[in-house]
mmCIF file with all atom_site columns, C-alpha atoms and ligand atoms in Angstrom:
data_model
loop_
_atom_site.group_PDB
_atom_site.id
_atom_site.type_symbol
_atom_site.label_atom_id
_atom_site.label_alt_id
_atom_site.label_comp_id
_atom_site.label_asym_id
_atom_site.label_entity_id
_atom_site.label_seq_id
_atom_site.pdbx_PDB_ins_code
_atom_site.Cartn_x
_atom_site.Cartn_y
_atom_site.Cartn_z
_atom_site.occupancy
_atom_site.B_iso_or_equiv
_atom_site.pdbx_formal_charge
_atom_site.auth_seq_id
_atom_site.auth_comp_id
_atom_site.auth_asym_id
_atom_site.auth_atom_id
_atom_site.pdbx_PDB_model_num
ATOM   1   C  CA  . MET R 1 1   ? -11.460 106.233 2.015  1.00 72.00 ? 19  MET R CA  1
ATOM   2   C  CA  . ASN R 1 2   ? -13.964 108.445 0.218  1.00 91.00 ? 20  ASN R CA  1
ATOM   3   C  CA  . LYS R 1 3   ? -14.344 111.538 2.370  1.00 97.00 ? 21  LYS R CA  1
ATOM   4   C  CA  . PRO R 1 4   ? -17.716 113.336 2.391  1.00 98.00 ? 22  PRO R CA  1
ATOM   5   C  CA  . LYS R 1 5   ? -17.834 116.461 0.239  1.00 98.00 ? 23  LYS R CA  1
ATOM   6   C  CA  . LEU R 1 6   ? -18.349 119.662 2.213  1.00 98.00 ? 24  LEU R CA  1
ATOM   7   C  CA  . LEU R 1 7   ? -18.941 123.202 0.999  1.00 98.00 ? 25  LEU R CA  1
ATOM   8   C  CA  . LEU R 1 8   ? -17.440 125.551 3.572  1.00 98.00 ? 26  LEU R CA  1
ATOM   9   C  CA  . HIS R 1 9   ? -18.642 129.130 3.791  1.00 98.00 ? 27  HIS R CA  1
ATOM   10  C  CA  . ILE R 1 10  ? -15.629 131.388 4.378  1.00 98.00 ? 28  ILE R CA  1
ATOM   11  C  CA  . CYS R 1 11  ? -15.850 134.996 5.519  1.00 98.00 ? 29  CYS R CA  1
ATOM   12  C  CA  . CYS R 1 12  ? -12.077 135.659 5.587  1.00 98.00 ? 30  CYS R CA  1
ATOM   13  C  CA  . ALA R 1 13  ? -8.749  133.883 5.245  1.00 98.00 ? 31  ALA R CA  1
ATOM   14  C  CA  . PRO R 1 14  ? -7.687  134.155 8.942  1.00 98.00 ? 32  PRO R CA  1
ATOM   15  C  CA  . ASP R 1 15  ? -10.844 132.386 10.147 1.00 98.00 ? 33  ASP R CA  1
ATOM   16  C  CA  . ALA R 1 16  ? -10.512 129.735 7.428  1.00 98.00 ? 34  ALA R CA  1
ATOM   17  C  CA  . THR R 1 17  ? -7.021  128.652 8.551  1.00 98.00 ? 35  THR R CA  1
ATOM   18  C  CA  . VAL R 1 18  ? -7.987  126.787 11.710 1.00 98.00 ? 36  VAL R CA  1
ATOM   19  C  CA  . VAL R 1 19  ? -11.132 125.303 10.183 1.00 98.00 ? 37  VAL R CA  1
ATOM   20  C  CA  . PHE R 1 20  ? -9.084  123.904 7.310  1.00 98.00 ? 38  PHE R CA  1
ATOM   21  C  CA  . GLU R 1 21  ? -6.701  122.386 9.824  1.00 98.00 ? 39  GLU R CA  1
ATOM   22  C  CA  . ARG R 1 22  ? -9.581  120.747 11.695 1.00 98.00 ? 40  ARG R CA  1
ATOM   23  C  CA  . LEU R 1 23  ? -11.719 119.551 8.776  1.00 98.00 ? 41  LEU R CA  1
ATOM   24  C  CA  . ILE R 1 24  ? -9.244  118.518 6.092  1.00 97.00 ? 42  ILE R CA  1
ATOM   25  C  CA  . PRO R 1 25  ? -8.504  115.122 7.727  1.00 97.00 ? 43  PRO R CA  1
ATOM   26  C  CA  . ASN R 1 26  ? -12.169 114.065 7.509  1.00 98.00 ? 44  ASN R CA  1
ATOM   27  C  CA  . TYR R 1 27  ? -13.765 116.012 4.656  1.00 98.00 ? 45  TYR R CA  1
ATOM   28  C  CA  . ASN R 1 28  ? -13.227 116.728 1.033  1.00 98.00 ? 46  ASN R CA  1
ATOM   29  C  CA  . LEU R 1 29  ? -13.393 120.527 1.291  1.00 98.00 ? 47  LEU R CA  1
ATOM   30  C  CA  . THR R 1 30  ? -14.389 123.211 -1.145 1.00 98.00 ? 48  THR R CA  1
ATOM   31  C  CA  . GLY R 1 31  ? -14.363 126.790 0.101  1.00 98.00 ? 49  GLY R CA  1
ATOM   32  C  CA  . TYR R 1 32  ? -17.157 129.212 -0.722 1.00 98.00 ? 50  TYR R CA  1
ATOM   33  C  CA  . PHE R 1 33  ? -16.522 132.942 -0.402 1.00 98.00 ? 51  PHE R CA  1
ATOM   34  C  CA  . TYR R 1 34  ? -19.928 134.585 -0.324 1.00 98.00 ? 52  TYR R CA  1
ATOM   35  C  CA  . ASN R 1 35  ? -19.959 137.845 1.637  1.00 98.00 ? 53  ASN R CA  1
ATOM   36  C  CA  . PRO R 1 36  ? -22.072 140.642 0.153  1.00 98.00 ? 54  PRO R CA  1
ATOM   37  C  CA  . ASN R 1 37  ? -22.062 142.199 3.644  1.00 98.00 ? 55  ASN R CA  1
ATOM   38  C  CA  . ILE R 1 38  ? -18.446 143.365 3.300  1.00 98.00 ? 56  ILE R CA  1
ATOM   39  C  CA  . HIS R 1 39  ? -18.148 147.072 2.709  1.00 98.00 ? 57  HIS R CA  1
ATOM   40  C  CA  . PRO R 1 40  ? -16.646 148.959 0.966  1.00 97.00 ? 58  PRO R CA  1
ATOM   41  C  CA  . ARG R 1 41  ? -15.983 147.046 -2.256 1.00 98.00 ? 59  ARG R CA  1
ATOM   42  C  CA  . GLU R 1 42  ? -12.193 147.585 -1.897 1.00 98.00 ? 60  GLU R CA  1
ATOM   43  C  CA  . GLU R 1 43  ? -12.265 145.816 1.475  1.00 98.00 ? 61  GLU R CA  1
ATOM   44  C  CA  . TYR R 1 44  ? -14.266 142.967 -0.084 1.00 98.00 ? 62  TYR R CA  1
ATOM   45  C  CA  . GLU R 1 45  ? -11.663 142.618 -2.851 1.00 98.00 ? 63  GLU R CA  1
ATOM   46  C  CA  . LYS R 1 46  ? -8.838  142.681 -0.301 1.00 98.00 ? 64  LYS R CA  1
ATOM   47  C  CA  . ARG R 1 47  ? -10.360 139.867 1.806  1.00 98.00 ? 65  ARG R CA  1
ATOM   48  C  CA  . LEU R 1 48  ? -11.188 137.865 -1.322 1.00 98.00 ? 66  LEU R CA  1
ATOM   49  C  CA  . LYS R 1 49  ? -7.652  138.182 -2.724 1.00 98.00 ? 67  LYS R CA  1
ATOM   50  C  CA  . GLU R 1 50  ? -6.190  137.070 0.597  1.00 98.00 ? 68  GLU R CA  1
ATOM   51  C  CA  . MET R 1 51  ? -8.490  134.048 0.600  1.00 98.00 ? 69  MET R CA  1
ATOM   52  C  CA  . GLN R 1 52  ? -7.631  133.148 -2.994 1.00 98.00 ? 70  GLN R CA  1
ATOM   53  C  CA  . ALA R 1 53  ? -3.924  133.278 -2.164 1.00 98.00 ? 71  ALA R CA  1
ATOM   54  C  CA  . LEU R 1 54  ? -4.406  131.009 0.870  1.00 98.00 ? 72  LEU R CA  1
ATOM   55  C  CA  . ALA R 1 55  ? -6.523  128.507 -1.086 1.00 98.00 ? 73  ALA R CA  1
ATOM   56  C  CA  . SER R 1 56  ? -3.927  128.351 -3.807 1.00 98.00 ? 74  SER R CA  1
ATOM   57  C  CA  . LYS R 1 57  ? -1.111  127.880 -1.249 1.00 97.00 ? 75  LYS R CA  1
ATOM   58  C  CA  . LEU R 1 58  ? -3.019  124.944 0.267  1.00 96.00 ? 76  LEU R CA  1
ATOM   59  C  CA  . SER R 1 59  ? -4.258  123.617 -3.120 1.00 97.00 ? 77  SER R CA  1
ATOM   60  C  CA  . LEU R 1 60  ? -7.887  123.831 -2.021 1.00 98.00 ? 78  LEU R CA  1
ATOM   61  C  CA  . PRO R 1 61  ? -10.714 124.626 -4.428 1.00 98.00 ? 79  PRO R CA  1
ATOM   62  C  CA  . LEU R 1 62  ? -12.483 127.930 -3.795 1.00 98.00 ? 80  LEU R CA  1
ATOM   63  C  CA  . LEU R 1 63  ? -15.777 129.075 -5.291 1.00 98.00 ? 81  LEU R CA  1
ATOM   64  C  CA  . VAL R 1 64  ? -16.687 132.746 -5.217 1.00 98.00 ? 82  VAL R CA  1
ATOM   65  C  CA  . GLY R 1 65  ? -20.310 133.846 -4.869 1.00 98.00 ? 83  GLY R CA  1
ATOM   66  C  CA  . LYS R 1 66  ? -21.844 136.995 -6.239 1.00 98.00 ? 84  LYS R CA  1
ATOM   67  C  CA  . TYR R 1 67  ? -21.139 140.329 -4.555 1.00 98.00 ? 85  TYR R CA  1
ATOM   68  C  CA  . ASP R 1 68  ? -24.838 141.213 -4.409 1.00 97.00 ? 86  ASP R CA  1
ATOM   69  C  CA  . ASP R 1 69  ? -24.460 144.003 -1.859 1.00 98.00 ? 87  ASP R CA  1
ATOM   70  C  CA  . HIS R 1 70  ? -27.795 145.602 -2.883 1.00 98.00 ? 88  HIS R CA  1
ATOM   71  C  CA  . ARG R 1 71  ? -29.527 142.448 -1.732 1.00 98.00 ? 89  ARG R CA  1
ATOM   72  C  CA  . TRP R 1 72  ? -27.723 142.642 1.628  1.00 98.00 ? 90  TRP R CA  1
ATOM   73  C  CA  . PHE R 1 73  ? -28.593 146.336 2.120  1.00 98.00 ? 91  PHE R CA  1
ATOM   74  C  CA  . ASN R 1 74  ? -32.252 145.651 1.256  1.00 98.00 ? 92  ASN R CA  1
ATOM   75  C  CA  . LEU R 1 75  ? -32.506 142.790 3.723  1.00 98.00 ? 93  LEU R CA  1
ATOM   76  C  CA  . THR R 1 76  ? -30.914 144.696 6.595  1.00 98.00 ? 94  THR R CA  1
ATOM   77  C  CA  . ARG R 1 77  ? -32.752 147.993 6.055  1.00 98.00 ? 95  ARG R CA  1
ATOM   78  C  CA  . GLY R 1 78  ? -34.135 149.301 9.354  1.00 98.00 ? 96  GLY R CA  1
ATOM   79  C  CA  . TYR R 1 79  ? -31.370 147.633 11.397 1.00 97.00 ? 97  TYR R CA  1
ATOM   80  C  CA  . GLU R 1 80  ? -28.586 150.127 10.638 1.00 96.00 ? 98  GLU R CA  1
ATOM   81  C  CA  . ASN R 1 81  ? -28.169 151.192 14.272 1.00 96.00 ? 99  ASN R CA  1
ATOM   82  C  CA  . GLU R 1 82  ? -27.979 147.716 15.771 1.00 96.00 ? 100 GLU R CA  1
ATOM   83  C  CA  . GLU R 1 83  ? -24.757 146.750 17.544 1.00 95.00 ? 101 GLU R CA  1
ATOM   84  C  CA  . GLU R 1 84  ? -22.686 143.827 16.284 1.00 94.00 ? 102 GLU R CA  1
ATOM   85  C  CA  . GLY R 1 85  ? -24.451 140.791 17.742 1.00 95.00 ? 103 GLY R CA  1
ATOM   86  C  CA  . GLY R 1 86  ? -27.864 142.505 17.556 1.00 97.00 ? 104 GLY R CA  1
ATOM   87  C  CA  . LYS R 1 87  ? -30.846 141.993 15.258 1.00 97.00 ? 105 LYS R CA  1
ATOM   88  C  CA  . ARG R 1 88  ? -29.004 142.685 11.991 1.00 98.00 ? 106 ARG R CA  1
ATOM   89  C  CA  . CYS R 1 89  ? -26.554 139.800 12.354 1.00 98.00 ? 107 CYS R CA  1
ATOM   90  C  CA  . PRO R 1 90  ? -29.020 136.849 12.150 1.00 98.00 ? 108 PRO R CA  1
ATOM   91  C  CA  . ILE R 1 91  ? -30.284 138.303 8.841  1.00 98.00 ? 109 ILE R CA  1
ATOM   92  C  CA  . CYS R 1 92  ? -26.700 138.522 7.584  1.00 98.00 ? 110 CYS R CA  1
ATOM   93  C  CA  . PHE R 1 93  ? -25.872 134.954 8.724  1.00 98.00 ? 111 PHE R CA  1
ATOM   94  C  CA  . THR R 1 94  ? -29.070 133.584 7.193  1.00 98.00 ? 112 THR R CA  1
ATOM   95  C  CA  . LEU R 1 95  ? -28.393 135.134 3.805  1.00 98.00 ? 113 LEU R CA  1
ATOM   96  C  CA  . ARG R 1 96  ? -24.848 133.791 3.669  1.00 98.00 ? 114 ARG R CA  1
ATOM   97  C  CA  . LEU R 1 97  ? -25.707 130.327 4.992  1.00 98.00 ? 115 LEU R CA  1
ATOM   98  C  CA  . ARG R 1 98  ? -28.740 129.886 2.762  1.00 98.00 ? 116 ARG R CA  1
ATOM   99  C  CA  . GLU R 1 99  ? -26.704 130.788 -0.302 1.00 98.00 ? 117 GLU R CA  1
ATOM   100 C  CA  . THR R 1 100 ? -23.999 128.334 0.790  1.00 98.00 ? 118 THR R CA  1
ATOM   101 C  CA  . ALA R 1 101 ? -26.567 125.560 1.283  1.00 98.00 ? 119 ALA R CA  1
ATOM   102 C  CA  . ARG R 1 102 ? -28.120 126.304 -2.097 1.00 98.00 ? 120 ARG R CA  1
ATOM   103 C  CA  . SER R 1 103 ? -24.718 126.135 -3.828 1.00 98.00 ? 121 SER R CA  1
ATOM   104 C  CA  . ALA R 1 104 ? -23.797 122.987 -1.896 1.00 98.00 ? 122 ALA R CA  1
ATOM   105 C  CA  . LYS R 1 105 ? -26.941 121.272 -3.082 1.00 98.00 ? 123 LYS R CA  1
ATOM   106 C  CA  . GLU R 1 106 ? -26.443 122.411 -6.638 1.00 98.00 ? 124 GLU R CA  1
ATOM   107 C  CA  . GLY R 1 107 ? -22.853 121.127 -6.539 1.00 98.00 ? 125 GLY R CA  1
ATOM   108 C  CA  . GLY R 1 108 ? -23.803 117.695 -5.177 1.00 98.00 ? 126 GLY R CA  1
ATOM   109 C  CA  . MET R 1 109 ? -22.086 118.216 -1.798 1.00 98.00 ? 127 MET R CA  1
ATOM   110 C  CA  . ASP R 1 110 ? -22.845 116.036 1.240  1.00 98.00 ? 128 ASP R CA  1
ATOM   111 C  CA  . PHE R 1 111 ? -22.657 118.877 3.801  1.00 98.00 ? 129 PHE R CA  1
ATOM   112 C  CA  . PHE R 1 112 ? -22.435 122.616 4.168  1.00 98.00 ? 130 PHE R CA  1
ATOM   113 C  CA  . ALA R 1 113 ? -20.751 124.498 7.042  1.00 99.00 ? 131 ALA R CA  1
ATOM   114 C  CA  . THR R 1 114 ? -19.302 127.888 7.946  1.00 98.00 ? 132 THR R CA  1
ATOM   115 C  CA  . VAL R 1 115 ? -16.136 129.250 9.554  1.00 98.00 ? 133 VAL R CA  1
ATOM   116 C  CA  . LEU R 1 116 ? -18.090 132.076 11.231 1.00 98.00 ? 134 LEU R CA  1
ATOM   117 C  CA  . THR R 1 117 ? -17.955 130.489 14.696 1.00 98.00 ? 135 THR R CA  1
ATOM   118 C  CA  . VAL R 1 118 ? -14.165 130.980 14.926 1.00 98.00 ? 136 VAL R CA  1
ATOM   119 C  CA  . SER R 1 119 ? -14.738 134.582 15.984 1.00 97.00 ? 137 SER R CA  1
ATOM   120 C  CA  . PRO R 1 120 ? -15.166 135.227 19.718 1.00 96.00 ? 138 PRO R CA  1
ATOM   121 C  CA  . HIS R 1 121 ? -17.779 137.852 18.721 1.00 94.00 ? 139 HIS R CA  1
ATOM   122 C  CA  . LYS R 1 122 ? -20.040 135.299 17.020 1.00 96.00 ? 140 LYS R CA  1
ATOM   123 C  CA  . ASP R 1 123 ? -22.760 133.349 18.804 1.00 97.00 ? 141 ASP R CA  1
ATOM   124 C  CA  . ALA R 1 124 ? -22.248 129.716 17.787 1.00 98.00 ? 142 ALA R CA  1
ATOM   125 C  CA  . ALA R 1 125 ? -25.613 128.594 19.197 1.00 98.00 ? 143 ALA R CA  1
ATOM   126 C  CA  . LEU R 1 126 ? -27.384 131.137 16.996 1.00 98.00 ? 144 LEU R CA  1
ATOM   127 C  CA  . ILE R 1 127 ? -25.363 130.231 13.901 1.00 98.00 ? 145 ILE R CA  1
ATOM   128 C  CA  . ASN R 1 128 ? -26.012 126.518 14.463 1.00 98.00 ? 146 ASN R CA  1
ATOM   129 C  CA  . THR R 1 129 ? -29.743 127.139 14.906 1.00 98.00 ? 147 THR R CA  1
ATOM   130 C  CA  . ILE R 1 130 ? -29.829 129.050 11.604 1.00 98.00 ? 148 ILE R CA  1
ATOM   131 C  CA  . GLY R 1 131 ? -27.795 126.326 9.890  1.00 98.00 ? 149 GLY R CA  1
ATOM   132 C  CA  . ARG R 1 132 ? -30.160 123.607 11.171 1.00 98.00 ? 150 ARG R CA  1
ATOM   133 C  CA  . SER R 1 133 ? -33.222 125.435 9.971  1.00 98.00 ? 151 SER R CA  1
ATOM   134 C  CA  . ILE R 1 134 ? -31.745 126.016 6.473  1.00 98.00 ? 152 ILE R CA  1
ATOM   135 C  CA  . SER R 1 135 ? -30.654 122.390 6.407  1.00 98.00 ? 153 SER R CA  1
ATOM   136 C  CA  . GLU R 1 136 ? -34.275 121.302 6.926  1.00 98.00 ? 154 GLU R CA  1
ATOM   137 C  CA  . GLU R 1 137 ? -35.596 123.847 4.466  1.00 98.00 ? 155 GLU R CA  1
ATOM   138 C  CA  . LEU R 1 138 ? -33.226 122.818 1.647  1.00 98.00 ? 156 LEU R CA  1
ATOM   139 C  CA  . SER R 1 139 ? -32.689 119.161 2.634  1.00 98.00 ? 157 SER R CA  1
ATOM   140 C  CA  . ILE R 1 140 ? -28.920 119.201 2.893  1.00 98.00 ? 158 ILE R CA  1
ATOM   141 C  CA  . PRO R 1 141 ? -26.991 118.327 6.096  1.00 98.00 ? 159 PRO R CA  1
ATOM   142 C  CA  . PHE R 1 142 ? -25.318 121.159 8.031  1.00 99.00 ? 160 PHE R CA  1
ATOM   143 C  CA  . LEU R 1 143 ? -22.150 120.473 9.998  1.00 98.00 ? 161 LEU R CA  1
ATOM   144 C  CA  . GLU R 1 144 ? -22.722 122.061 13.397 1.00 98.00 ? 162 GLU R CA  1
ATOM   145 C  CA  . ALA R 1 145 ? -19.632 123.372 15.157 1.00 98.00 ? 163 ALA R CA  1
ATOM   146 C  CA  . ASP R 1 146 ? -18.140 125.965 17.435 1.00 98.00 ? 164 ASP R CA  1
ATOM   147 C  CA  . PHE R 1 147 ? -14.666 126.402 16.020 1.00 98.00 ? 165 PHE R CA  1
ATOM   148 C  CA  . LYS R 1 148 ? -13.610 128.908 18.685 1.00 98.00 ? 166 LYS R CA  1
ATOM   149 C  CA  . LYS R 1 149 ? -13.588 126.041 21.191 1.00 98.00 ? 167 LYS R CA  1
ATOM   150 C  CA  . LYS R 1 150 ? -10.273 124.346 22.036 1.00 97.00 ? 168 LYS R CA  1
ATOM   151 C  CA  . ASP R 1 151 ? -8.468  127.655 21.479 1.00 98.00 ? 169 ASP R CA  1
ATOM   152 C  CA  . GLY R 1 152 ? -9.714  127.854 17.905 1.00 98.00 ? 170 GLY R CA  1
ATOM   153 C  CA  . PHE R 1 153 ? -9.444  131.626 17.694 1.00 98.00 ? 171 PHE R CA  1
ATOM   154 C  CA  . LYS R 1 154 ? -5.938  131.619 19.196 1.00 98.00 ? 172 LYS R CA  1
ATOM   155 C  CA  . ARG R 1 155 ? -4.867  128.973 16.685 1.00 98.00 ? 173 ARG R CA  1
ATOM   156 C  CA  . SER R 1 156 ? -6.311  131.048 13.828 1.00 98.00 ? 174 SER R CA  1
ATOM   157 C  CA  . VAL R 1 157 ? -4.134  133.966 14.955 1.00 97.00 ? 175 VAL R CA  1
ATOM   158 C  CA  . GLU R 1 158 ? -1.032  131.732 15.018 1.00 98.00 ? 176 GLU R CA  1
ATOM   159 C  CA  . LEU R 1 159 ? -1.761  130.277 11.581 1.00 98.00 ? 177 LEU R CA  1
ATOM   160 C  CA  . SER R 1 160 ? -2.565  133.701 10.122 1.00 97.00 ? 178 SER R CA  1
ATOM   161 C  CA  . GLN R 1 161 ? 0.812   134.940 11.323 1.00 97.00 ? 179 GLN R CA  1
ATOM   162 C  CA  . LYS R 1 162 ? 2.493   131.881 9.844  1.00 97.00 ? 180 LYS R CA  1
ATOM   163 C  CA  . PHE R 1 163 ? 0.882   132.545 6.443  1.00 97.00 ? 181 PHE R CA  1
ATOM   164 C  CA  . GLY R 1 164 ? 1.366   136.332 6.741  1.00 97.00 ? 182 GLY R CA  1
ATOM   165 C  CA  . LEU R 1 165 ? -2.362  137.018 6.307  1.00 97.00 ? 183 LEU R CA  1
ATOM   166 C  CA  . TYR R 1 166 ? -4.127  140.357 6.486  1.00 96.00 ? 184 TYR R CA  1
ATOM   167 C  CA  . ARG R 1 167 ? -6.576  140.463 9.414  1.00 93.00 ? 185 ARG R CA  1
ATOM   168 C  CA  . GLN R 1 168 ? -9.321  143.070 9.285  1.00 95.00 ? 186 GLN R CA  1
ATOM   169 C  CA  . ASN R 1 169 ? -10.288 145.148 12.335 1.00 94.00 ? 187 ASN R CA  1
ATOM   170 C  CA  . TYR R 1 170 ? -14.066 145.160 11.851 1.00 96.00 ? 188 TYR R CA  1
ATOM   171 C  CA  . CYS R 1 171 ? -16.618 142.472 11.143 1.00 97.00 ? 189 CYS R CA  1
ATOM   172 C  CA  . GLY R 1 172 ? -17.521 143.480 7.614  1.00 97.00 ? 190 GLY R CA  1
ATOM   173 C  CA  . CYS R 1 173 ? -20.577 145.647 7.041  1.00 98.00 ? 191 CYS R CA  1
ATOM   174 C  CA  . GLU R 1 174 ? -20.646 149.412 6.786  1.00 96.00 ? 192 GLU R CA  1
ATOM   175 C  CA  . TYR R 1 175 ? -22.347 149.683 10.185 1.00 96.00 ? 193 TYR R CA  1
ATOM   176 C  CA  . SER R 1 176 ? -19.758 147.569 11.992 1.00 96.00 ? 194 SER R CA  1
ATOM   177 C  CA  . ARG R 1 177 ? -17.025 149.678 10.348 1.00 94.00 ? 195 ARG R CA  1
ATOM   178 C  CA  . ARG R 1 178 ? -18.526 152.918 11.685 1.00 86.00 ? 196 ARG R CA  1
ATOM   179 C  CA  . LYS R 1 179 ? -18.486 151.569 15.258 1.00 76.00 ? 197 LYS R CA  1
HETATM 180 S  S1  . SF4 Y 2 .   ? -21.788 143.074 12.215 1.00 81.26 ? 226 SF4 Y S1  1
HETATM 181 FE FE1 . SF4 Y 2 .   ? -20.963 141.392 10.947 1.00 81.26 ? 226 SF4 Y FE1 1
HETATM 182 S  S2  . SF4 Y 2 .   ? -22.406 139.678 11.135 1.00 81.26 ? 226 SF4 Y S2  1
HETATM 183 FE FE2 . SF4 Y 2 .   ? -23.410 141.567 11.874 1.00 81.26 ? 226 SF4 Y FE2 1
HETATM 184 S  S3  . SF4 Y 2 .   ? -24.493 142.349 10.091 1.00 81.26 ? 226 SF4 Y S3  1
HETATM 185 FE FE3 . SF4 Y 2 .   ? -22.512 143.356 10.097 1.00 81.26 ? 226 SF4 Y FE3 1
HETATM 186 S  S4  . SF4 Y 2 .   ? -21.200 142.056 8.829  1.00 81.26 ? 226 SF4 Y S4  1
HETATM 187 FE FE4 . SF4 Y 2 .   ? -23.005 140.852 9.326  1.00 81.26 ? 226 SF4 Y FE4 1
#
């Protein structure tokens, strides 16, 4: 069977674990690490390295996007004091999902998706709405999901422990780190 090709946006290795487990049976997966939100640069490198090690362990291809943090800071200017889950986050999701969709299209993929909904702090309805709108804008199907359902987050913790993965204690941006 020829499985559809899917470009999966990945924000960190722990969240990717459970999504890999759920999607590998039905999709031909390529990971895409595009997270210019992560601050500081050392933390970005740490999460990237962890993801590269996991992808290599599982023999999954992984593409790495540009660390264009200036772009992220420009887009989120004026929203520095928002809480996680406030007005800054949809801008951050949109940037990362649009770039994933663009790369998916360029690479001849059938779908794009994201692991972001594994986190209990992330609003799946919002992420799916953003994904749908980018899908229409760029004419590439988006796989809607809420991966925290069916104990998805709990499973990601179990799998992260199994693989000995580093799990960060803040979402990613400088402002979430300060809180
Ligand atoms: S809290 Fe997380 S999702 Fe929200 S803007 Fe910061 S990095 Fe992005």
